[in-house]
Every structure is written in C-alpha cells, then in structure tokens.
C-alpha cells in the first residue's frame, strides 16, 4: 500500500505506515507499526513466532470494530505474562524486557537425508525472485518470500517492517495448514537478525536466505537449531553461515 504525496513540486509515492493493535480475548497484547493489508495473517504469524499459537485461531475485527485492531480468540499456548509487546517497523524485538523473553523454545530442525542438497546457485538467485511492486514504487518496503525447493515462489509479502513481512508469510502458511515448512525456502530482502531466525525455526523452515548480513546472535541461534542460514545473496553468490550440509 502506498500514499501519494507532493515533493519538490512533483507527485511522489511513499509506503503507508500505521499501527496495528493485536488483542487476545479483548485485551491488548501487541502493537506493531506495519503497512496495512493481510492484518489477520500478520497477527497470526506474530503470535506463532512468539510461541503463543500453533494453529490458525479464530481471528477477525474487534467487537467494537475499531480501526487498526485485530482480535484473536484464545486460549494461547502459554501465558505471555503481564508485559505487552511494542514493535517498530525496523525491529521486531524492540521493547522486550530480556533475552530470555525473546528466546522461545523450538526443537532443532531435522536434516532430511532423503532430500538432495540444494544448489548454491539456486539459493543465490532467490532475492531476484522476490517480486516487490510496492518497493519499486516507493523504495520503502521490505519483503519476505516463501519458495519451493526448485525456487518457485509460493507467497511473497511486503511491509515497512521486515519482521511484519515475515509474519504475513508465516500467517499465510498457518492459515493453509502448511506448518511446519519442512521442504520450503524462505528469503528476506534485508539483513538477517535474531528474531527472523527465531521465526524461521518456529515455522519449521530449514533454510533462510537474506540479501544482507546476519548478526552474531542470528548465526549462533541458526547453528544451535540446525537452520541453514545464507547471507549476502547477490550477484550470483551467497555466503553459507550454518547448515552447510543442506547445500551442494
């Protein structure tokens, strides 16, 4: 979604950024700054990435039909505690109180010996397969794509927040009953942060590719959980930071 503005006497387009409040059983749980669209999938993907749900929940507009609000019916898998989440469009972890609240438990990702290793050249081309019409128009959005093992795109979403784009894709898969993503590839248009690795592991995706660099904590978590983490995918090349056994 974009908005028309005027700058330097000409018409221009910018990405839309608005808050979204996620309520559970009528109580506010999280507020995220996002690009409107796919709000229910965003909310579901966010809750899944926090380890709070494992299936598509009853979800829709709030009872008071408030704007920029999504309501989810519980119960949740665990008590999120008294804290609330506030995430900006630049960071999905901002506002959380401690690292132990961030590190949601997830089992290590299995290595499927029956699947052939993935060609490195294929992983390097995934960012080129991210269709980003709103980024082309505004230059202000991130993207996450879900691909099959042959590199065919299955779902691509854009958002001002990289973590929101990721949550929208995970929510899409959750609604379709396709989690865990055991035979899928995920690709993001920016850097590879801890929270994106956490979300990928919880979604059961064995491979995460990014255009940018990973952080130290992202690499550590990927190695600990058996995720194949690939960064600097550009110009036909890619760096593999963990899970090399899945790459030819």
PDB file of C-alpha atoms in Angstrom:
ATOM      1  CA  UNK A   1       0.000   0.000   0.000  1.00  0.00           C
ATOM      2  CA  UNK A   2       1.262   3.449  -0.857  1.00  0.00           C
ATOM      3  CA  UNK A   3       0.199   7.062  -0.440  1.00  0.00           C
ATOM      4  CA  UNK A   4       0.593   9.907  -2.909  1.00  0.00           C
ATOM      5  CA  UNK A   5       2.467  12.995  -1.724  1.00  0.00           C
ATOM      6  CA  UNK A   6       3.985  16.045  -3.326  1.00  0.00           C
ATOM      7  CA  UNK A   7       7.677  16.844  -3.052  1.00  0.00           C
ATOM      8  CA  UNK A   8       9.756  19.351  -4.971  1.00  0.00           C
ATOM      9  CA  UNK A   9       6.660  20.258  -6.918  1.00  0.00           C
ATOM     10  CA  UNK A  10       6.123  16.743  -8.306  1.00  0.00           C
ATOM     11  CA  UNK A  11       3.892  13.809  -7.371  1.00  0.00           C
ATOM     12  CA  UNK A  12       5.588  11.008  -5.497  1.00  0.00           C
ATOM     13  CA  UNK A  13       4.617   7.845  -3.633  1.00  0.00           C
ATOM     14  CA  UNK A  14       5.573   6.694  -0.148  1.00  0.00           C
ATOM     15  CA  UNK A  15       4.887   3.499   1.777  1.00  0.00           C
ATOM     16  CA  UNK A  16       1.981   3.618   4.220  1.00  0.00           C
ATOM     17  CA  UNK A  17       2.852   3.023   7.875  1.00  0.00           C
ATOM     18  CA  UNK A  18       0.137   2.688  10.523  1.00  0.00           C
ATOM     19  CA  UNK A  19      -0.144   0.992  13.930  1.00  0.00           C
ATOM     20  CA  UNK A  20      -1.890  -2.338  14.345  1.00  0.00           C
ATOM     21  CA  UNK A  21      -3.102  -3.432  17.780  1.00  0.00           C
ATOM     22  CA  UNK A  22      -3.375  -7.173  18.352  1.00  0.00           C
ATOM     23  CA  UNK A  23      -5.869  -8.143  21.034  1.00  0.00           C
ATOM     24  CA  UNK A  24      -6.389 -11.567  22.588  1.00  0.00           C
ATOM     25  CA  UNK A  25      -9.788 -12.146  24.171  1.00  0.00           C
ATOM     26  CA  UNK A  26     -10.390  -8.418  24.265  1.00  0.00           C
ATOM     27  CA  UNK A  27      -7.102  -7.498  25.941  1.00  0.00           C
ATOM     28  CA  UNK A  28      -4.355  -5.624  24.048  1.00  0.00           C
ATOM     29  CA  UNK A  29      -1.249  -7.781  23.633  1.00  0.00           C
ATOM     30  CA  UNK A  30       0.864  -6.095  20.970  1.00  0.00           C
ATOM     31  CA  UNK A  31       1.151  -3.017  18.811  1.00  0.00           C
ATOM     32  CA  UNK A  32       3.214  -3.096  15.642  1.00  0.00           C
ATOM     33  CA  UNK A  33       3.889  -0.450  13.041  1.00  0.00           C
ATOM     34  CA  UNK A  34       3.025  -2.019   9.715  1.00  0.00           C
ATOM     35  CA  UNK A  35       1.812  -1.499   6.162  1.00  0.00           C
ATOM     36  CA  UNK A  36      -1.952  -2.242   6.166  1.00  0.00           C
ATOM     37  CA  UNK A  37      -3.011  -5.433   4.415  1.00  0.00           C
ATOM     38  CA  UNK A  38      -3.034  -9.101   5.446  1.00  0.00           C
ATOM     39  CA  UNK A  39      -3.539  -7.918   9.033  1.00  0.00           C
ATOM     40  CA  UNK A  40      -5.060 -11.183  10.223  1.00  0.00           C
ATOM     41  CA  UNK A  41      -2.180 -13.186   8.785  1.00  0.00           C
ATOM     42  CA  UNK A  42       0.260 -10.716  10.310  1.00  0.00           C
ATOM     43  CA  UNK A  43      -1.328 -11.143  13.736  1.00  0.00           C
ATOM     44  CA  UNK A  44      -1.375 -14.933  13.480  1.00  0.00           C
ATOM     45  CA  UNK A  45       2.201 -15.052  12.223  1.00  0.00           C
ATOM     46  CA  UNK A  46       3.338 -12.796  15.061  1.00  0.00           C
ATOM     47  CA  UNK A  47       1.649 -14.964  17.706  1.00  0.00           C
ATOM     48  CA  UNK A  48       3.128 -18.109  16.146  1.00  0.00           C
ATOM     49  CA  UNK A  49       6.587 -16.551  16.143  1.00  0.00           C
ATOM     50  CA  UNK A  50       6.225 -15.859  19.860  1.00  0.00           C
ATOM     51  CA  UNK A  51       5.276 -19.479  20.542  1.00  0.00           C
ATOM     52  CA  UNK A  52       1.757 -18.474  21.584  1.00  0.00           C
ATOM     53  CA  UNK A  53      -0.263 -20.423  18.964  1.00  0.00           C
ATOM     54  CA  UNK A  54       0.383 -23.477  16.799  1.00  0.00           C
ATOM     55  CA  UNK A  55      -2.659 -23.370  14.518  1.00  0.00           C
ATOM     56  CA  UNK A  56      -4.919 -20.851  12.821  1.00  0.00           C
ATOM     57  CA  UNK A  57      -7.009 -19.189  15.554  1.00  0.00           C
ATOM     58  CA  UNK A  58     -10.465 -17.579  15.478  1.00  0.00           C
ATOM     59  CA  UNK A  59      -9.471 -14.110  14.311  1.00  0.00           C
ATOM     60  CA  UNK A  60     -11.108 -11.018  12.878  1.00  0.00           C
ATOM     61  CA  UNK A  61     -12.153  -7.436  13.598  1.00  0.00           C
ATOM     62  CA  UNK A  62     -12.581  -6.394  17.205  1.00  0.00           C
ATOM     63  CA  UNK A  63     -16.014  -6.370  18.763  1.00  0.00           C
ATOM     64  CA  UNK A  64     -16.088  -2.580  18.751  1.00  0.00           C
ATOM     65  CA  UNK A  65     -14.966  -2.542  15.082  1.00  0.00           C
ATOM     66  CA  UNK A  66     -12.089  -0.242  15.960  1.00  0.00           C
ATOM     67  CA  UNK A  67      -9.771   0.707  13.130  1.00  0.00           C
ATOM     68  CA  UNK A  68      -6.314  -0.871  13.021  1.00  0.00           C
ATOM     69  CA  UNK A  69      -7.258  -3.590  15.507  1.00  0.00           C
ATOM     70  CA  UNK A  70      -7.298  -7.366  15.098  1.00  0.00           C
ATOM     71  CA  UNK A  71      -8.902  -9.608  17.713  1.00  0.00           C
ATOM     72  CA  UNK A  72      -7.778 -13.178  18.396  1.00  0.00           C
ATOM     73  CA  UNK A  73      -9.737 -15.657  20.476  1.00  0.00           C
ATOM     74  CA  UNK A  74      -7.698 -17.686  22.959  1.00  0.00           C
ATOM     75  CA  UNK A  75      -6.609 -19.669  24.720  1.00  0.00           C
ATOM     76  CA  UNK A  76      -2.922 -19.192  23.974  1.00  0.00           C
ATOM     77  CA  UNK A  77      -0.402 -21.988  24.376  1.00  0.00           C
ATOM     78  CA  UNK A  78       1.219 -20.177  27.279  1.00  0.00           C
ATOM     79  CA  UNK A  79       0.727 -17.092  29.371  1.00  0.00           C
ATOM     80  CA  UNK A  80       2.545 -14.154  27.737  1.00  0.00           C
ATOM     81  CA  UNK A  81       2.831 -12.564  31.152  1.00  0.00           C
ATOM     82  CA  UNK A  82       1.969  -9.075  32.209  1.00  0.00           C
ATOM     83  CA  UNK A  83       4.180  -7.385  29.629  1.00  0.00           C
ATOM     84  CA  UNK A  84       2.950  -6.063  26.318  1.00  0.00           C
ATOM     85  CA  UNK A  85       4.791  -6.080  23.016  1.00  0.00           C
ATOM     86  CA  UNK A  86       5.572  -2.922  21.090  1.00  0.00           C
ATOM     87  CA  UNK A  87       7.432  -3.324  17.812  1.00  0.00           C
ATOM     88  CA  UNK A  88       8.581  -0.656  15.425  1.00  0.00           C
ATOM     89  CA  UNK A  89       8.818  -1.056  11.673  1.00  0.00           C
ATOM     90  CA  UNK A  90      12.581  -1.514  11.966  1.00  0.00           C
ATOM     91  CA  UNK A  91      12.935  -4.072  14.750  1.00  0.00           C
ATOM     92  CA  UNK A  92      10.761  -6.958  15.838  1.00  0.00           C
ATOM     93  CA  UNK A  93      12.414  -7.297  19.228  1.00  0.00           C
ATOM     94  CA  UNK A  94      12.371  -3.679  20.421  1.00  0.00           C
ATOM     95  CA  UNK A  95      10.633  -3.155  23.742  1.00  0.00           C
ATOM     96  CA  UNK A  96      11.086  -6.686  25.049  1.00  0.00           C
ATOM     97  CA  UNK A  97      12.372  -6.808  28.571  1.00  0.00           C
ATOM     98  CA  UNK A  98      15.028  -9.511  28.479  1.00  0.00           C
ATOM     99  CA  UNK A  99      16.675 -12.027  26.187  1.00  0.00           C
ATOM    100  CA  UNK A 100      15.001 -14.921  27.999  1.00  0.00           C
ATOM    101  CA  UNK A 101      11.652 -13.480  26.914  1.00  0.00           C
ATOM    102  CA  UNK A 102      12.856 -13.421  23.305  1.00  0.00           C
ATOM    103  CA  UNK A 103      14.313 -16.920  23.083  1.00  0.00           C
ATOM    104  CA  UNK A 104      11.192 -19.002  22.555  1.00  0.00           C
ATOM    105  CA  UNK A 105      11.960 -22.710  22.757  1.00  0.00           C
ATOM    106  CA  UNK A 106      11.884 -24.586  19.471  1.00  0.00           C
ATOM    107  CA  UNK A 107      13.151 -28.075  18.650  1.00  0.00           C
ATOM    108  CA  UNK A 108      16.204 -28.435  16.393  1.00  0.00           C
ATOM    109  CA  UNK A 109      15.353 -28.662  12.712  1.00  0.00           C
ATOM    110  CA  UNK A 110      15.777 -32.205  11.352  1.00  0.00           C
ATOM    111  CA  UNK A 111      18.081 -32.949   8.427  1.00  0.00           C
ATOM    112  CA  UNK A 112      16.087 -34.933   5.849  1.00  0.00           C
ATOM    113  CA  UNK A 113      18.577 -37.400   4.402  1.00  0.00           C
ATOM    114  CA  UNK A 114      16.131 -38.335   1.623  1.00  0.00           C
ATOM    115  CA  UNK A 115      16.242 -34.843   0.095  1.00  0.00           C
ATOM    116  CA  UNK A 116      19.110 -33.907  -2.229  1.00  0.00           C
ATOM    117  CA  UNK A 117      21.257 -30.927  -1.238  1.00  0.00           C
ATOM    118  CA  UNK A 118      20.220 -27.566  -2.619  1.00  0.00           C
ATOM    119  CA  UNK A 119      22.342 -25.989  -5.351  1.00  0.00           C
ATOM    120  CA  UNK A 120      24.209 -22.970  -4.024  1.00  0.00           C
ATOM    121  CA  UNK A 121      23.427 -21.152  -7.278  1.00  0.00           C
ATOM    122  CA  UNK A 122      19.695 -21.575  -6.633  1.00  0.00           C
ATOM    123  CA  UNK A 123      19.940 -20.041  -3.158  1.00  0.00           C
ATOM    124  CA  UNK A 124      21.915 -17.131  -4.594  1.00  0.00           C
ATOM    125  CA  UNK A 125      19.106 -16.282  -7.019  1.00  0.00           C
ATOM    126  CA  UNK A 126      16.236 -16.277  -4.511  1.00  0.00           C
ATOM    127  CA  UNK A 127      16.363 -12.492  -3.879  1.00  0.00           C
ATOM    128  CA  UNK A 128      15.969 -11.931  -7.623  1.00  0.00           C
ATOM    129  CA  UNK A 129      12.729 -13.921  -7.453  1.00  0.00           C
ATOM    130  CA  UNK A 130      11.216 -11.673  -4.778  1.00  0.00           C
ATOM    131  CA  UNK A 131       8.552  -9.734  -6.659  1.00  0.00           C
ATOM    132  CA  UNK A 132       8.307  -6.324  -4.922  1.00  0.00           C
ATOM    133  CA  UNK A 133       5.953  -3.983  -6.792  1.00  0.00           C
ATOM    134  CA  UNK A 134       5.461  -1.640  -3.817  1.00  0.00           C
ATOM    135  CA  UNK A 135       9.198  -1.377  -3.212  1.00  0.00           C
ATOM    136  CA  UNK A 136       9.654  -0.494  -6.869  1.00  0.00           C
ATOM    137  CA  UNK A 137       7.040   2.248  -6.448  1.00  0.00           C
ATOM    138  CA  UNK A 138       8.116   3.659  -3.072  1.00  0.00           C
ATOM    139  CA  UNK A 139      11.566   2.312  -2.206  1.00  0.00           C
ATOM    140  CA  UNK A 140      10.348   1.922   1.377  1.00  0.00           C
ATOM    141  CA  UNK A 141       9.319  -1.690   1.970  1.00  0.00           C
ATOM    142  CA  UNK A 142      10.909  -4.983   2.902  1.00  0.00           C
ATOM    143  CA  UNK A 143       9.832  -8.331   1.502  1.00  0.00           C
ATOM    144  CA  UNK A 144       9.735 -11.979   2.547  1.00  0.00           C
ATOM    145  CA  UNK A 145       9.197 -14.805   0.112  1.00  0.00           C
ATOM    146  CA  UNK A 146       8.284 -18.455   0.553  1.00  0.00           C
ATOM    147  CA  UNK A 147       9.654 -20.706  -2.196  1.00  0.00           C
ATOM    148  CA  UNK A 148       9.544 -24.391  -3.026  1.00  0.00           C
ATOM    149  CA  UNK A 149      12.766 -26.392  -3.296  1.00  0.00           C
ATOM    150  CA  UNK A 150      13.011 -25.600  -7.001  1.00  0.00           C
ATOM    151  CA  UNK A 151      12.869 -21.874  -6.328  1.00  0.00           C
ATOM    152  CA  UNK A 152       9.265 -21.425  -7.388  1.00  0.00           C
ATOM    153  CA  UNK A 153       7.563 -18.581  -5.465  1.00  0.00           C
ATOM    154  CA  UNK A 154       4.585 -19.595  -3.343  1.00  0.00           C
ATOM    155  CA  UNK A 155       3.946 -16.467  -1.288  1.00  0.00           C
ATOM    156  CA  UNK A 156       5.606 -13.040  -1.242  1.00  0.00           C
ATOM    157  CA  UNK A 157       4.588 -10.218   1.095  1.00  0.00           C
ATOM    158  CA  UNK A 158       5.869  -6.648   1.521  1.00  0.00           C
ATOM    159  CA  UNK A 159       5.789  -4.393   4.574  1.00  0.00           C
ATOM    160  CA  UNK A 160       7.618  -1.425   6.085  1.00  0.00           C
ATOM    161  CA  UNK A 161       8.785  -3.840   8.810  1.00  0.00           C
ATOM    162  CA  UNK A 162      10.938  -6.809   7.805  1.00  0.00           C
ATOM    163  CA  UNK A 163       9.509  -8.844  10.674  1.00  0.00           C
ATOM    164  CA  UNK A 164       5.951  -7.937   9.608  1.00  0.00           C
ATOM    165  CA  UNK A 165       6.548  -9.164   6.057  1.00  0.00           C
ATOM    166  CA  UNK A 166       7.887 -12.386   7.580  1.00  0.00           C
ATOM    167  CA  UNK A 167       4.875 -12.760   9.878  1.00  0.00           C
ATOM    168  CA  UNK A 168       2.474 -12.235   6.967  1.00  0.00           C
ATOM    169  CA  UNK A 169       4.081 -15.131   5.091  1.00  0.00           C
ATOM    170  CA  UNK A 170       4.048 -17.408   8.144  1.00  0.00           C
ATOM    171  CA  UNK A 171       0.426 -16.460   8.821  1.00  0.00           C
ATOM    172  CA  UNK A 172      -0.444 -17.318   5.212  1.00  0.00           C
ATOM    173  CA  UNK A 173       1.077 -20.783   5.650  1.00  0.00           C
ATOM    174  CA  UNK A 174      -0.552 -21.235   9.068  1.00  0.00           C
ATOM    175  CA  UNK A 175      -3.997 -20.453   7.648  1.00  0.00           C
ATOM    176  CA  UNK A 176      -3.458 -23.083   4.939  1.00  0.00           C
ATOM    177  CA  UNK A 177      -2.325 -25.701   7.458  1.00  0.00           C
ATOM    178  CA  UNK A 178       1.141 -25.893   5.904  1.00  0.00           C
ATOM    179  CA  UNK A 179       3.278 -25.520   9.018  1.00  0.00           C
ATOM    180  CA  UNK A 180       5.885 -26.736   9.680  1.00  0.00           C
ATOM    181  CA  UNK A 181       7.557 -25.651   6.427  1.00  0.00           C
ATOM    182  CA  UNK A 182       9.817 -28.685   6.213  1.00  0.00           C
ATOM    183  CA  UNK A 183      10.503 -28.544   2.461  1.00  0.00           C
ATOM    184  CA  UNK A 184      10.321 -24.779   1.899  1.00  0.00           C
ATOM    185  CA  UNK A 185      12.851 -21.993   1.451  1.00  0.00           C
ATOM    186  CA  UNK A 186      12.459 -18.537   2.987  1.00  0.00           C
ATOM    187  CA  UNK A 187      14.112 -15.413   1.646  1.00  0.00           C
ATOM    188  CA  UNK A 188      14.181 -11.875   3.050  1.00  0.00           C
ATOM    189  CA  UNK A 189      15.180  -8.648   1.342  1.00  0.00           C
ATOM    190  CA  UNK A 190      17.308  -7.250   4.167  1.00  0.00           C
ATOM    191  CA  UNK A 191      19.648  -8.290   6.941  1.00  0.00           C
ATOM    192  CA  UNK A 192      19.282 -11.497   8.927  1.00  0.00           C
ATOM    193  CA  UNK A 193      18.501 -10.704  12.547  1.00  0.00           C
ATOM    194  CA  UNK A 194      17.923 -12.898  15.564  1.00  0.00           C
ATOM    195  CA  UNK A 195      14.147 -12.519  15.508  1.00  0.00           C
ATOM    196  CA  UNK A 196      13.906 -13.603  11.856  1.00  0.00           C
ATOM    197  CA  UNK A 197      15.941 -16.731  12.578  1.00  0.00           C
ATOM    198  CA  UNK A 198      13.715 -17.418  15.589  1.00  0.00           C
ATOM    199  CA  UNK A 199      10.581 -17.055  13.449  1.00  0.00           C
ATOM    200  CA  UNK A 200      12.013 -19.332  10.745  1.00  0.00           C
ATOM    201  CA  UNK A 201      12.921 -22.035  13.272  1.00  0.00           C
ATOM    202  CA  UNK A 202       9.473 -21.901  14.872  1.00  0.00           C
ATOM    203  CA  UNK A 203       7.896 -22.161  11.414  1.00  0.00           C
ATOM    204  CA  UNK A 204       9.962 -25.295  10.782  1.00  0.00           C
ATOM    205  CA  UNK A 205      11.679 -23.869   7.690  1.00  0.00           C
ATOM    206  CA  UNK A 206      15.105 -25.469   7.148  1.00  0.00           C
ATOM    207  CA  UNK A 207      16.590 -22.669   5.006  1.00  0.00           C
ATOM    208  CA  UNK A 208      16.638 -18.875   5.393  1.00  0.00           C
ATOM    209  CA  UNK A 209      18.334 -16.663   2.802  1.00  0.00           C
ATOM    210  CA  UNK A 210      18.916 -12.920   3.036  1.00  0.00           C
ATOM    211  CA  UNK A 211      20.243 -10.172   0.816  1.00  0.00           C
ATOM    212  CA  UNK A 212      22.131  -8.644   3.731  1.00  0.00           C
ATOM    213  CA  UNK A 213      24.387  -9.797   6.507  1.00  0.00           C
ATOM    214  CA  UNK A 214      23.473 -11.882   9.554  1.00  0.00           C
ATOM    215  CA  UNK A 215      24.085 -10.768  13.112  1.00  0.00           C
ATOM    216  CA  UNK A 216      26.230 -12.756  15.532  1.00  0.00           C
ATOM    217  CA  UNK A 217      23.199 -13.848  17.531  1.00  0.00           C
ATOM    218  CA  UNK A 218      21.369 -14.895  14.357  1.00  0.00           C
ATOM    219  CA  UNK A 219      24.284 -17.155  13.381  1.00  0.00           C
ATOM    220  CA  UNK A 220      24.541 -18.597  16.881  1.00  0.00           C
ATOM    221  CA  UNK A 221      20.841 -19.426  17.016  1.00  0.00           C
ATOM    222  CA  UNK A 222      20.841 -20.873  13.484  1.00  0.00           C
ATOM    223  CA  UNK A 223      23.747 -23.171  14.322  1.00  0.00           C
ATOM    224  CA  UNK A 224      22.178 -24.216  17.600  1.00  0.00           C
ATOM    225  CA  UNK A 225      18.828 -25.082  15.971  1.00  0.00           C
ATOM    226  CA  UNK A 226      20.181 -26.621  12.734  1.00  0.00           C
ATOM    227  CA  UNK A 227      18.944 -23.919  10.353  1.00  0.00           C
ATOM    228  CA  UNK A 228      20.731 -23.335   7.056  1.00  0.00           C
ATOM    229  CA  UNK A 229      21.427 -19.594   7.141  1.00  0.00           C
ATOM    230  CA  UNK A 230      22.636 -17.842   3.991  1.00  0.00           C
ATOM    231  CA  UNK A 231      23.504 -14.157   3.634  1.00  0.00           C
ATOM    232  CA  UNK A 232      24.819 -11.662   1.085  1.00  0.00           C
ATOM    233  CA  UNK A 233      22.819 -13.414  -1.651  1.00  0.00           C
ATOM    234  CA  UNK A 234      23.522 -11.173  -4.604  1.00  0.00           C
ATOM    235  CA  UNK A 235      25.316 -11.185  -7.933  1.00  0.00           C
ATOM    236  CA  UNK A 236      25.090 -14.957  -8.249  1.00  0.00           C
ATOM    237  CA  UNK A 237      26.915 -15.579  -4.962  1.00  0.00           C
ATOM    238  CA  UNK A 238      25.872 -16.406  -1.415  1.00  0.00           C
ATOM    239  CA  UNK A 239      27.581 -16.986   1.941  1.00  0.00           C
ATOM    240  CA  UNK A 240      26.524 -20.011   3.998  1.00  0.00           C
ATOM    241  CA  UNK A 241      26.872 -19.380   7.738  1.00  0.00           C
ATOM    242  CA  UNK A 242      25.279 -22.537   9.132  1.00  0.00           C
ATOM    243  CA  UNK A 243      23.681 -25.774   7.994  1.00  0.00           C
ATOM    244  CA  UNK A 244      26.168 -26.302   5.158  1.00  0.00           C
ATOM    245  CA  UNK A 245      25.135 -29.949   4.889  1.00  0.00           C
ATOM    246  CA  UNK A 246      21.934 -28.914   3.050  1.00  0.00           C
ATOM    247  CA  UNK A 247      23.882 -27.054   0.335  1.00  0.00           C
ATOM    248  CA  UNK A 248      25.596 -28.623  -2.660  1.00  0.00           C
TER     249      UNK A 248
END
